[in-house]
mmCIF file of C-alpha atoms and ligand atoms in Angstrom:
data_model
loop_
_atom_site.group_PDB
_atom_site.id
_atom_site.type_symbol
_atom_site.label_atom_id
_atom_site.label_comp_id
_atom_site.label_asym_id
_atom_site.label_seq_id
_atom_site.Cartn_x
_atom_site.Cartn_y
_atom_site.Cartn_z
ATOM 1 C CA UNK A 771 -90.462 138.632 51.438
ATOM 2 C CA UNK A 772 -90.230 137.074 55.073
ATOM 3 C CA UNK A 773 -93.075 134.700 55.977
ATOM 4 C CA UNK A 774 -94.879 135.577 59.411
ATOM 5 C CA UNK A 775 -95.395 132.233 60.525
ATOM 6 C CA UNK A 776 -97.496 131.626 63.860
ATOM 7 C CA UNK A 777 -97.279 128.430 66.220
ATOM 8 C CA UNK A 778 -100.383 126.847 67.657
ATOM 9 C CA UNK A 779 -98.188 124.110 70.256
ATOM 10 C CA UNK A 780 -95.193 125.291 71.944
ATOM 11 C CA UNK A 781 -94.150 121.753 73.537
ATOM 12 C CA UNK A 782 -91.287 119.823 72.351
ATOM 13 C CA UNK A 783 -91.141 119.925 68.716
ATOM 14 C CA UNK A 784 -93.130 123.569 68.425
ATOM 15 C CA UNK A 785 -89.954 124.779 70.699
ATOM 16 C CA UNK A 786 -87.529 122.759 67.955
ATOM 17 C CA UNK A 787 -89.597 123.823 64.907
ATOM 18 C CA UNK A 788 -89.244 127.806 65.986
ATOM 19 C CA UNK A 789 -85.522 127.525 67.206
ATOM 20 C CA UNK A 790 -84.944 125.487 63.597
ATOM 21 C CA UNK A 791 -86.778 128.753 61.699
ATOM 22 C CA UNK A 792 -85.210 131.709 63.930
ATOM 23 C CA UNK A 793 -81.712 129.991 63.241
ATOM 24 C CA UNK A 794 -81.559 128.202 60.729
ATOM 25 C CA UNK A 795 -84.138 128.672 58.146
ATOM 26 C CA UNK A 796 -84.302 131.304 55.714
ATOM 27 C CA UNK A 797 -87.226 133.608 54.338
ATOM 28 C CA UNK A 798 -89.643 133.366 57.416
ATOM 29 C CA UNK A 799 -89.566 134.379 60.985
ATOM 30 C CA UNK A 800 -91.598 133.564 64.242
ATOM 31 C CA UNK A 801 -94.457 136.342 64.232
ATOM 32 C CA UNK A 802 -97.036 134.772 67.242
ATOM 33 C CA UNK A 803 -97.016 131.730 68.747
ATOM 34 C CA UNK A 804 -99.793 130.607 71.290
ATOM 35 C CA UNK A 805 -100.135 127.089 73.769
ATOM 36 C CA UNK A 806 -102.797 126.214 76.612
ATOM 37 C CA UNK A 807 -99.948 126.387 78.455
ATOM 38 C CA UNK A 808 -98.886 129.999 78.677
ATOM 39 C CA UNK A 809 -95.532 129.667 80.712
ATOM 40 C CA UNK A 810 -94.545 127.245 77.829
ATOM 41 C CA UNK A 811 -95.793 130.164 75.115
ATOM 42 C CA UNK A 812 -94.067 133.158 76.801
ATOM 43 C CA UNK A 813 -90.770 131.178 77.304
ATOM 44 C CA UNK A 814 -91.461 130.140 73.170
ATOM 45 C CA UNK A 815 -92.034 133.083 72.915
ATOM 46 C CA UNK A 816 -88.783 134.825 74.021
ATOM 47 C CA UNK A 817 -86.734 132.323 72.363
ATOM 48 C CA UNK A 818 -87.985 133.078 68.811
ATOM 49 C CA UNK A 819 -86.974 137.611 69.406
ATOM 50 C CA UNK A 820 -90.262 138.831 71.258
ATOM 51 C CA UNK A 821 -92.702 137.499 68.975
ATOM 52 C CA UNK A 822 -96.347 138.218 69.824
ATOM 53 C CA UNK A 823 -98.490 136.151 72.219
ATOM 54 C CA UNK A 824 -102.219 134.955 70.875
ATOM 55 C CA UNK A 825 -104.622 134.008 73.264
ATOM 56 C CA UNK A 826 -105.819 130.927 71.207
ATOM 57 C CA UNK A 827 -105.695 128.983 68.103
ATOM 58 C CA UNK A 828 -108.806 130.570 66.547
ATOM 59 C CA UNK A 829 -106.993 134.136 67.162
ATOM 60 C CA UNK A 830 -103.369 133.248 65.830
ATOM 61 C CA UNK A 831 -105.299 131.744 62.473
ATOM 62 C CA UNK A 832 -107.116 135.035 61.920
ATOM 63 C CA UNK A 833 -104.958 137.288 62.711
ATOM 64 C CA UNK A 834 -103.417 139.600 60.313
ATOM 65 C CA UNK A 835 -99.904 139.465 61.484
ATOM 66 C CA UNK A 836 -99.934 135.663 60.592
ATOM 67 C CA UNK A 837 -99.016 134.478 57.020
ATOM 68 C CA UNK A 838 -98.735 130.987 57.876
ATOM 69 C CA UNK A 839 -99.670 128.637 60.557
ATOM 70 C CA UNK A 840 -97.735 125.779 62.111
ATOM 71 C CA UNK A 841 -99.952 122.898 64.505
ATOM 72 C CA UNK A 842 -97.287 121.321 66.680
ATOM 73 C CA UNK A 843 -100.151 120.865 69.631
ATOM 74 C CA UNK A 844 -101.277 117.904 70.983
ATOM 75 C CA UNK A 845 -102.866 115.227 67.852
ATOM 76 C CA UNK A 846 -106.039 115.945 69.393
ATOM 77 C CA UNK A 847 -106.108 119.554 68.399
ATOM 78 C CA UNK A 848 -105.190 119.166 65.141
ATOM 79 C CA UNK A 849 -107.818 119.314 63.096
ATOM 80 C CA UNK A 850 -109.934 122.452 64.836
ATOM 81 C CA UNK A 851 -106.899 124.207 64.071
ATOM 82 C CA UNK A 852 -106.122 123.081 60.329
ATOM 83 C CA UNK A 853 -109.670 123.560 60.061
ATOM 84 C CA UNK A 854 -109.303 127.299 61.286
ATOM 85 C CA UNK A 855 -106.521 127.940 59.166
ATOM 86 C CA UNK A 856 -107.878 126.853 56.119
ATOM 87 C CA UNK A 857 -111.130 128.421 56.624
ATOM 88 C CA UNK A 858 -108.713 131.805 56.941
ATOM 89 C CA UNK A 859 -107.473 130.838 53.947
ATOM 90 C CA UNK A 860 -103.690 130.324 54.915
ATOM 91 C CA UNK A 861 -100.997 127.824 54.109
ATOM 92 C CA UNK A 862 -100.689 125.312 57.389
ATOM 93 C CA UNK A 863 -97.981 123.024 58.409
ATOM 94 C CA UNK A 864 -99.591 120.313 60.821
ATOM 95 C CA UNK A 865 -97.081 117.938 62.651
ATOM 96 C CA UNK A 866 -98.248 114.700 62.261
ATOM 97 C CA UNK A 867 -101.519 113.044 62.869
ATOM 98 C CA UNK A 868 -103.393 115.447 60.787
ATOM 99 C CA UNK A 869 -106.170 114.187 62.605
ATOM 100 C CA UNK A 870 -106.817 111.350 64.963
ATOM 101 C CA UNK A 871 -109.887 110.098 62.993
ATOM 102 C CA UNK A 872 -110.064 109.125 59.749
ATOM 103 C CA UNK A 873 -113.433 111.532 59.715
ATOM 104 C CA UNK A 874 -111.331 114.792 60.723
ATOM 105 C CA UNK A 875 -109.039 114.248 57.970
ATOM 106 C CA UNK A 876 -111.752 113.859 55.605
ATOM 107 C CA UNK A 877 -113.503 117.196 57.065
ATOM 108 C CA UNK A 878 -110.001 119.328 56.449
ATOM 109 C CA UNK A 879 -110.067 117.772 52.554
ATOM 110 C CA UNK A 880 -113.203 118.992 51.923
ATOM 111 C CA UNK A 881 -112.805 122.249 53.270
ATOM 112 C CA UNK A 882 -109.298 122.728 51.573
ATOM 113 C CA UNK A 883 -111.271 121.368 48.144
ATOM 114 C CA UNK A 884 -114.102 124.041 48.988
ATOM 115 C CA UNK A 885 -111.280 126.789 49.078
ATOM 116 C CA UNK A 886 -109.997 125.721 46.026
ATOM 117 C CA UNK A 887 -106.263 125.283 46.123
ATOM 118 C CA UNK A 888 -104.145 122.853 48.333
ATOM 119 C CA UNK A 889 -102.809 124.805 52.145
ATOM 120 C CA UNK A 890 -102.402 121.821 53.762
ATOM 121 C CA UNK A 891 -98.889 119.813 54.526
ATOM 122 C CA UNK A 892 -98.274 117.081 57.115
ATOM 123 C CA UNK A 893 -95.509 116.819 58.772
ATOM 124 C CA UNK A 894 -94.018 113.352 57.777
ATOM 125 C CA UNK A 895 -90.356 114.527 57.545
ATOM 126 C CA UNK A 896 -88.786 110.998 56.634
ATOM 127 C CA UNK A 897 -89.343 112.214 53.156
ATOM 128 C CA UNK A 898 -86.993 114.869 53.283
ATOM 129 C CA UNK A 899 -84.312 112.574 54.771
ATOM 130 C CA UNK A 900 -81.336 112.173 51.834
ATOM 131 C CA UNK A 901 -80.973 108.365 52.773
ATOM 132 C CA UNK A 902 -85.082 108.102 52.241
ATOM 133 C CA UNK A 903 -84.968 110.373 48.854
ATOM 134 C CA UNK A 904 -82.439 108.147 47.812
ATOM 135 C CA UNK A 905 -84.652 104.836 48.169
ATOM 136 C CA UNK A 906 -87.337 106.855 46.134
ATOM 137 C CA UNK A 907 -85.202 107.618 43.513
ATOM 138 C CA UNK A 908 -83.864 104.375 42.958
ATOM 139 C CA UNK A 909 -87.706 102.499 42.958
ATOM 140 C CA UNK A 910 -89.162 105.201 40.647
ATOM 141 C CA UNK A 911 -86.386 105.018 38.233
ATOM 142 C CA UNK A 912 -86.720 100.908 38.638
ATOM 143 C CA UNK A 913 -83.518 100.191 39.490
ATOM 144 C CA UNK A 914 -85.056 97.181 41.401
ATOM 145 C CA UNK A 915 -87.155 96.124 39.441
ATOM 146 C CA UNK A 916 -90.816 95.883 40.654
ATOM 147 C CA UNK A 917 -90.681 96.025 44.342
ATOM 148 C CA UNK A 918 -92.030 92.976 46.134
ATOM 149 C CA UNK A 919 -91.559 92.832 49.702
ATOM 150 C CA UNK A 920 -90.113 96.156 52.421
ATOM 151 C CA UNK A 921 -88.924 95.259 55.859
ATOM 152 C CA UNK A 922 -89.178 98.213 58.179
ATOM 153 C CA UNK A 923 -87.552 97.991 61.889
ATOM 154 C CA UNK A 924 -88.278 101.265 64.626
ATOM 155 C CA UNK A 925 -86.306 101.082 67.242
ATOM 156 C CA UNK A 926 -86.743 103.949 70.364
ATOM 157 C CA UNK A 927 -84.058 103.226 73.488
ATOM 158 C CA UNK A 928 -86.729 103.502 76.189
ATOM 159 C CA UNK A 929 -90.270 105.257 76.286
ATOM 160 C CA UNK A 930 -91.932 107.209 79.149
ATOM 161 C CA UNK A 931 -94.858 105.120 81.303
ATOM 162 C CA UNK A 932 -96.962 107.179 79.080
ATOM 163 C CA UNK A 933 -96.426 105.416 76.368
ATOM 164 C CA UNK A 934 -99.183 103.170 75.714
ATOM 165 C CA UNK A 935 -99.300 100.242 73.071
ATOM 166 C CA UNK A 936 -101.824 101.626 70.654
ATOM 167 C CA UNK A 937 -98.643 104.536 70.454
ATOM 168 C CA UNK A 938 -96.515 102.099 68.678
ATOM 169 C CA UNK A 939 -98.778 102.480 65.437
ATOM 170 C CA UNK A 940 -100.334 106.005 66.333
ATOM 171 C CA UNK A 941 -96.676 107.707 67.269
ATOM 172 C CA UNK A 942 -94.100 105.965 65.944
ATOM 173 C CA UNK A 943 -95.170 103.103 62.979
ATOM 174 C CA UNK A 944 -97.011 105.818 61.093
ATOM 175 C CA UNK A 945 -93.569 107.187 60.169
ATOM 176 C CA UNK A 946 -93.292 104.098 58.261
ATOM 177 C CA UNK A 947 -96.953 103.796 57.144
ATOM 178 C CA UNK A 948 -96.531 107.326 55.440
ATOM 179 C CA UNK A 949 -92.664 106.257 54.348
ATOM 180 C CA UNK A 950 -93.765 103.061 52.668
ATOM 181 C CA UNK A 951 -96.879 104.111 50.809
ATOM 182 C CA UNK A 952 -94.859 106.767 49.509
ATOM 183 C CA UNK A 953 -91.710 104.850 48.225
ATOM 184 C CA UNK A 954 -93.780 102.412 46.782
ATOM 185 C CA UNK A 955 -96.430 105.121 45.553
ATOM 186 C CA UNK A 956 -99.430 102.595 46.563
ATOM 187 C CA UNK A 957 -101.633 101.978 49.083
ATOM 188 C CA UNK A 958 -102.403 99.804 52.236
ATOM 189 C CA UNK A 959 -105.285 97.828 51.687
ATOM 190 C CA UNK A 960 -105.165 95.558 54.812
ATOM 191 C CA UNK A 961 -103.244 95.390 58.333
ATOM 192 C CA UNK A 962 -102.497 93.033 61.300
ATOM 193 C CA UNK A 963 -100.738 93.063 64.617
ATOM 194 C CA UNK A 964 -98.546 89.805 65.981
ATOM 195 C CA UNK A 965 -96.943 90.199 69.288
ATOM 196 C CA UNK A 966 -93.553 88.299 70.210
ATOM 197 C CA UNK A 967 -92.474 87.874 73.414
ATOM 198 C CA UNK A 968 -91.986 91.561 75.145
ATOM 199 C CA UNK A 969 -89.005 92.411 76.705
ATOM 200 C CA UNK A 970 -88.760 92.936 80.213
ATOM 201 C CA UNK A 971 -87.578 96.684 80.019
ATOM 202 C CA UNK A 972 -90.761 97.623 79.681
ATOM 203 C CA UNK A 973 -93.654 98.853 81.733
ATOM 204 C CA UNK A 974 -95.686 96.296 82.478
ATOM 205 C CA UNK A 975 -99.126 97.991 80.845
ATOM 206 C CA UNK A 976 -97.103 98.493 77.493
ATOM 207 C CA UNK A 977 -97.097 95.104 74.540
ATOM 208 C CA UNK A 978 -93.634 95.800 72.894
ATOM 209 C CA UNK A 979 -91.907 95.092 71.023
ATOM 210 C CA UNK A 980 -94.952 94.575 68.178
ATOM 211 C CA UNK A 981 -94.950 93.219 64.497
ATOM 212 C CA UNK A 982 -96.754 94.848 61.960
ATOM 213 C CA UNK A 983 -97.656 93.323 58.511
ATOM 214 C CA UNK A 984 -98.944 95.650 55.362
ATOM 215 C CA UNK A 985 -100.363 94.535 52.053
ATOM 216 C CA UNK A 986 -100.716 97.491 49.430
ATOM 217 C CA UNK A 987 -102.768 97.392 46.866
ATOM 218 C CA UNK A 988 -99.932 96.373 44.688
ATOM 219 C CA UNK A 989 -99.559 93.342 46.378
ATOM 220 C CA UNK A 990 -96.120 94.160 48.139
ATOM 221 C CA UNK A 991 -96.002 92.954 52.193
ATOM 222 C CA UNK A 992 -94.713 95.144 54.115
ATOM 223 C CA UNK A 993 -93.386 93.832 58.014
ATOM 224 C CA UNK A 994 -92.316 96.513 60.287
ATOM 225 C CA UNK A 995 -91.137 95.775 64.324
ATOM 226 C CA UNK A 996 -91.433 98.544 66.480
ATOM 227 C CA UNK A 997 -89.093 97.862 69.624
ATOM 228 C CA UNK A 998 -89.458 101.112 71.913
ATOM 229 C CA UNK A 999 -87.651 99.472 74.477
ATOM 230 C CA UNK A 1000 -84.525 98.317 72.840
ATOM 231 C CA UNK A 1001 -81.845 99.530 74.922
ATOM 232 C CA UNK A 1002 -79.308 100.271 73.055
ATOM 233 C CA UNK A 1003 -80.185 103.714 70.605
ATOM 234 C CA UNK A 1004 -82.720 105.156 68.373
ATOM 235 C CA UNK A 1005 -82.161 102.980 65.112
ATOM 236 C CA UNK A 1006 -84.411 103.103 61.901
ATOM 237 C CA UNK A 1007 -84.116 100.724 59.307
ATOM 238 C CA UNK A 1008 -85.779 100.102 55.946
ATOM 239 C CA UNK A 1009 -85.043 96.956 53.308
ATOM 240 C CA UNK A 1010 -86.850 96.863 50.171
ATOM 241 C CA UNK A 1011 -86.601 93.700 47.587
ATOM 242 C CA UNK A 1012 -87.738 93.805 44.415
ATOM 243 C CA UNK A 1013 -87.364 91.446 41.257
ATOM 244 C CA UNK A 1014 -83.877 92.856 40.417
ATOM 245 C CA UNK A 1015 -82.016 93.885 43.326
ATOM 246 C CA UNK A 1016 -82.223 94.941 46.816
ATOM 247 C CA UNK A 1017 -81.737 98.394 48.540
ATOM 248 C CA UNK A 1018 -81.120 99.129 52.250
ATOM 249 C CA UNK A 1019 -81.881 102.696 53.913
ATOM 250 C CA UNK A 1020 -77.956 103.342 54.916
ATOM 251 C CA UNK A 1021 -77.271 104.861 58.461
ATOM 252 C CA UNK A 1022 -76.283 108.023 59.565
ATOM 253 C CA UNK A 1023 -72.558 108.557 58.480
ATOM 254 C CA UNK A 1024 -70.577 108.585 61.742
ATOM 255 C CA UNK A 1025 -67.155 108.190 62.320
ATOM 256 C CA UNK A 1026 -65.364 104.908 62.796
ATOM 257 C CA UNK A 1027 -63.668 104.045 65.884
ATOM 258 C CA UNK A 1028 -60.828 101.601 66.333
ATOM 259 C CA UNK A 1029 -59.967 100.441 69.267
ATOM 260 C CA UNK A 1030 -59.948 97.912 72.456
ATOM 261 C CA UNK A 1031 -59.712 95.635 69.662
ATOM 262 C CA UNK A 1032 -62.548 96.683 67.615
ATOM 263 C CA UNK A 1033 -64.118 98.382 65.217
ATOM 264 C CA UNK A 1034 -67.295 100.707 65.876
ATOM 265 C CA UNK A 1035 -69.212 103.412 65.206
ATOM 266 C CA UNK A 1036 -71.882 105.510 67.399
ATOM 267 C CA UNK A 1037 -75.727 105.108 67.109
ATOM 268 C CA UNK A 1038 -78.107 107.674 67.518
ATOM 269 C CA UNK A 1039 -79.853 107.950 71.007
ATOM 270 C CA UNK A 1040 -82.916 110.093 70.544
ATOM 271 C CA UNK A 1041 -85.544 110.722 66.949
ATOM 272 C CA UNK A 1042 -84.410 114.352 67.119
ATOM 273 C CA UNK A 1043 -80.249 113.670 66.372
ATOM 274 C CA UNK A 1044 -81.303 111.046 63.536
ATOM 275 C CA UNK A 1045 -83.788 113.503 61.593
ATOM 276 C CA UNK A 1046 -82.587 116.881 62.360
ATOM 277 C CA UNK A 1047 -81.650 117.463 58.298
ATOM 278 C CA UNK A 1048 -84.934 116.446 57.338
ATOM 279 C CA UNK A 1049 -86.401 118.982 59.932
ATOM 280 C CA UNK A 1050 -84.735 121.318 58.231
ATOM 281 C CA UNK A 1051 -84.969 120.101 54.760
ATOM 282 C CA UNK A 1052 -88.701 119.787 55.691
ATOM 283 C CA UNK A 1053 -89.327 123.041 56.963
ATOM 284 C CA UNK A 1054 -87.371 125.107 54.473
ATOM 285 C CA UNK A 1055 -89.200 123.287 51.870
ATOM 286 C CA UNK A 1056 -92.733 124.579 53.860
ATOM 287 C CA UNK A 1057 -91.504 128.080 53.997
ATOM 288 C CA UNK A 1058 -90.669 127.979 49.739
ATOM 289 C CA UNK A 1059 -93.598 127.033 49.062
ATOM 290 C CA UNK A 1060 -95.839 129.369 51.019
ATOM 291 C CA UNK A 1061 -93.366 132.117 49.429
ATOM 292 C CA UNK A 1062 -94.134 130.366 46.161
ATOM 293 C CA UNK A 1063 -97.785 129.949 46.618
ATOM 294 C CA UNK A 1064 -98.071 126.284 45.517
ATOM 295 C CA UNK A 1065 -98.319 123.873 48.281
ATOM 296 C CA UNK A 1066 -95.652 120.514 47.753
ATOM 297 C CA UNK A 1067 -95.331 117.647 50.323
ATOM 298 C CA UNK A 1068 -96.853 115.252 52.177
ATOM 299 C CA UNK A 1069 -100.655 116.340 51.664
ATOM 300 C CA UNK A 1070 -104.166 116.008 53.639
ATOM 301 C CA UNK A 1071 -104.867 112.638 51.641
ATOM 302 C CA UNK A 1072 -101.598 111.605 52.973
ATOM 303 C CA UNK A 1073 -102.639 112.438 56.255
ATOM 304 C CA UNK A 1074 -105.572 110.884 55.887
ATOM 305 C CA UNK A 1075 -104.268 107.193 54.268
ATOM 306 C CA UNK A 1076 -102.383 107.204 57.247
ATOM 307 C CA UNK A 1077 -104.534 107.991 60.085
ATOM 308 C CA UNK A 1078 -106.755 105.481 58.182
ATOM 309 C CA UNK A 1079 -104.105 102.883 57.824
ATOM 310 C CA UNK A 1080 -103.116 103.716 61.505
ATOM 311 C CA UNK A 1081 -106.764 103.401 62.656
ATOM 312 C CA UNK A 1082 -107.384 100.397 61.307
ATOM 313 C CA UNK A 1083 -103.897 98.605 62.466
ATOM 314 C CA UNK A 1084 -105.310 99.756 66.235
ATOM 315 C CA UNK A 1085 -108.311 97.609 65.289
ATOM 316 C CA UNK A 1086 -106.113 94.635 64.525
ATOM 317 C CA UNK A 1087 -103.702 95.595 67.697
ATOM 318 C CA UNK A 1088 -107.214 94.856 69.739
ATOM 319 C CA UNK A 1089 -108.635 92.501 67.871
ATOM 320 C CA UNK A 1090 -106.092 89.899 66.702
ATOM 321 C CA UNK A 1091 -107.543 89.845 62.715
ATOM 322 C CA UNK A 1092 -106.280 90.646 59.857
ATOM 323 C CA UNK A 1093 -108.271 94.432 59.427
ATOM 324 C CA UNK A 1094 -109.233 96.019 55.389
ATOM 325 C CA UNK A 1095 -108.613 99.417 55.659
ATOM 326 C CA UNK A 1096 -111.644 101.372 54.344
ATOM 327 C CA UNK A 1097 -110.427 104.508 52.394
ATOM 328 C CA UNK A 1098 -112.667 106.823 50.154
ATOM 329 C CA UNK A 1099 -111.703 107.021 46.371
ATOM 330 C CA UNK A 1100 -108.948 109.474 46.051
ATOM 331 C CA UNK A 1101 -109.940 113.425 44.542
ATOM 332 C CA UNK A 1102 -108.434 114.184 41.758
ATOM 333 C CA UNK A 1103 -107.701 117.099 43.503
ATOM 334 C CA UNK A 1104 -104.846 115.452 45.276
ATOM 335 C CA UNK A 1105 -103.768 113.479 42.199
HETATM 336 P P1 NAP B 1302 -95.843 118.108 73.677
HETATM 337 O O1 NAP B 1302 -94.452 118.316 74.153
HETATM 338 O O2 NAP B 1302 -96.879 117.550 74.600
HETATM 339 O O3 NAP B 1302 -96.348 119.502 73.102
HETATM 340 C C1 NAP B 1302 -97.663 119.754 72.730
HETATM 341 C C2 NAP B 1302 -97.978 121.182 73.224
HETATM 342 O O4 NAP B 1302 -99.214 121.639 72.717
HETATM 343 C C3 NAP B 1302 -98.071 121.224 74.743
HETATM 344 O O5 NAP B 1302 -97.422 122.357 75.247
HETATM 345 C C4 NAP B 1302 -99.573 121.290 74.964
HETATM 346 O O6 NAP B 1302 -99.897 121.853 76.177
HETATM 347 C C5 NAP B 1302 -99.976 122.165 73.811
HETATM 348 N N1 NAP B 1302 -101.394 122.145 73.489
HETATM 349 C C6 NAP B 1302 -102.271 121.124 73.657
HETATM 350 N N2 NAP B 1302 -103.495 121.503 73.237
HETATM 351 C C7 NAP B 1302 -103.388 122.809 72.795
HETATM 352 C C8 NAP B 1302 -104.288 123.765 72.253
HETATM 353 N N3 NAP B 1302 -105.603 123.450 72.101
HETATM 354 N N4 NAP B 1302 -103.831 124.994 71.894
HETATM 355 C C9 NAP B 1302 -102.534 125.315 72.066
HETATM 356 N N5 NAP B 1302 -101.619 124.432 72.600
HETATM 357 C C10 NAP B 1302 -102.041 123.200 72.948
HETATM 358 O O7 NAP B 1302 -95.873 117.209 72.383
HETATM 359 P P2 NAP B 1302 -94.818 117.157 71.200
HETATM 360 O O8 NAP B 1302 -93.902 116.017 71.418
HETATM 361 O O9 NAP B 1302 -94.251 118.484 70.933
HETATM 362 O O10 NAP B 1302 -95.774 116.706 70.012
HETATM 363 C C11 NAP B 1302 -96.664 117.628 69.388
HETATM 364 C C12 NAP B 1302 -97.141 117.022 68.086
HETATM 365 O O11 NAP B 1302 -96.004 116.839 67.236
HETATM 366 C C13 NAP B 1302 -97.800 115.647 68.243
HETATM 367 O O12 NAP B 1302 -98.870 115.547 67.356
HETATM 368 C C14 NAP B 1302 -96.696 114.686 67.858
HETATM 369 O O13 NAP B 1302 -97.201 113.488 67.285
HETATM 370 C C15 NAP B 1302 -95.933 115.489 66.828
HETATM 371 N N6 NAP B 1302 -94.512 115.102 66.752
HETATM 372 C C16 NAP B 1302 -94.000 114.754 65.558
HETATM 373 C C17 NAP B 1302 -92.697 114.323 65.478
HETATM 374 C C18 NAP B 1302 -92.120 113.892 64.152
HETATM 375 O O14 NAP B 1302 -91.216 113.075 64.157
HETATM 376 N N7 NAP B 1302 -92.576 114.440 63.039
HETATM 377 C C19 NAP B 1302 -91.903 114.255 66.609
HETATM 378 C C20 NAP B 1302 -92.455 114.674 67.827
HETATM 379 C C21 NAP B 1302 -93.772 115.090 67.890
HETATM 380 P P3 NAP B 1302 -100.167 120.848 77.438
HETATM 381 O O15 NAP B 1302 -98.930 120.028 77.606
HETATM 382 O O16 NAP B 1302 -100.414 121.805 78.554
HETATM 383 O O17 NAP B 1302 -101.358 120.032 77.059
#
């Protein structure tokens, strides 16, 4: 059975998510694909064989040469279009935010809880990464002992002007908002901002780089520096201590060079080198389960903890406090 998937978003990563499933994946194929942007849809378009043009969202979610839908528009968007493919009733892969308030998310939950069976999964790929699964592994089988404290570190070489500070939670930190609440299997209960210094690669609008510090409910702290200015390479990094040991997210195996005198080995320049497995761990994992017909991965309470999480670390960004994140209890629905 081959999955007709259709693509509501053909920017950057819609273009990477339909090369990744006309190439690379198996069991589904690029059926219809639509963007505000129709240059950008007919050249997506192409790419994936000829597939079909929609005019809209609403008509690539109802149409009956769609088995799936991917969301890989704008954050914005999101949830009108989640919304309109659950209300079809068909599975949905939304690139990350689900939605970009906390009240969206909670709209698509109870929609997918009226319908009855989970369609939703977020696009948090980190989880699919091997050196990420590994971490996971290690904490759940306790080979740390009870984990006490995570150090995160983001690193981007340069961002575009457009890149404003409030980005550096909502773009990039909510990687590691989603990453950590899922390693530790907890949740963040309060947030805060503190700014160092920022460097003076920067545009002058943008605060980076920023620290953020997480408490779960747990109790661990979590610190995470986002630097998206740091020069030198796109470098993710992830430390957690617990009562027995230590374990360190390992980089990317790359090959080492001697020479000049030393010894050295390349860094990733750009998000897209450093996670393409996990793309495609991700999205084969998407496509199995809409063959299967049981939804796995990240979920829509996952979106929502973190566009809650994210929200409220915006709050503390503007305001300078330490900020509780207000959550509703989770449904057993998504237990
Ligand atoms: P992008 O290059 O700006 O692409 C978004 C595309 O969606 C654009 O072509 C945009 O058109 C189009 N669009 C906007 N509103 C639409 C609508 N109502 N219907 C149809 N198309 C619409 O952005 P991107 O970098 O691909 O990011 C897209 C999403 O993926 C964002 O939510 C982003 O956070 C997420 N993302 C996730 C990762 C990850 O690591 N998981 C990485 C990159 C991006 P216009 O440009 O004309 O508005």
């Amino acid at each position: 059975m081959t999955i007709r998937i259709g693509v509501i978003g053909t920017g950057a990563i819609g273009r990477e998510h339909i090369e990744r499933i006309t190439r690379t994946i198996s069991g589904a194929e690029i059926g219809v694909v639509t963007d505000i942007d129709t240059a950008l849809a007919e050249k997506a378009a192409s790419e994936a064989g000829g597939a079909r043009i929609a005019a809209d969202g609403a008509e690539l979610t109802g149409a009956d040469d769609v088995d799936a839908v991917m969301v890989t528009s704008w954050g914005p968007t999101h949830a009108e279009h989640v919304l309109g493919a659950i209300a079809a009733g068909k599975p949905v892969f939304c690139e990350k935010p689900l939605a970009t308030t906390a009240e969206d998310c909670l709209r698509i939950m109870a929609a997918e809880q009226a319908h009855g069976r989970r369609l939703v999964q977020v696009g948090f790929m980190r989880r699919y990464d091997a050196g990420y699964r590994e971490l996971k592994r290690i904490i759940d089988d306790g080979g740390i002992g009870h984990p006490l404290m995570m150090h995160c570190a983001h690193r981007n070489r340069a961002v575009p002007e457009a890149y404003t500070t409030d980005m550096a939670v909502l773009d990039s930190g909510v990687h590691e908002i989603d990453a950590a609440r899922w390693l530790l299997s907890d949740e963040i209960v309060s947030t805060q901002v503190v700014l160092p210094r920022s460097t003076s690669r920067r545009h002058p609008h943008l605060k980076d780089p920023q620290f953020f510090l997480f408490e779960t409910a747990g109790g661990v702290r979590i610190d995470l520096e986002v630097f998206v200015n740091c020069h030198y390479g796109y470098d993710i990094q992830c430390e957690t201590v617990g009562e027995t040991g230590l374990i360190r997210l390992p980089d990317p195996a790359r090959v080492q060079l001697r020479g000049s005198a030393r010894i050295g080995t390349a860094i990733d320049q750009e998000w897209d080198d450093r996670f393409s497995a996990a793309f495609d761990t991700e999205i084969q994992a998407w496509v199995d389960s809409v063959t299967a017909g049981t939804a796995t991965g990240p979920s829509a309470w996952d979106g929502y903890a973190a566009t809650a999480v994210a929200s409220a670390t915006v709050e503390a960004q503007r305001t300078g406090a330490v900020v509780r994140v207000e959550m509703v209890e989770k449904p057993s629905f998504y237990a």
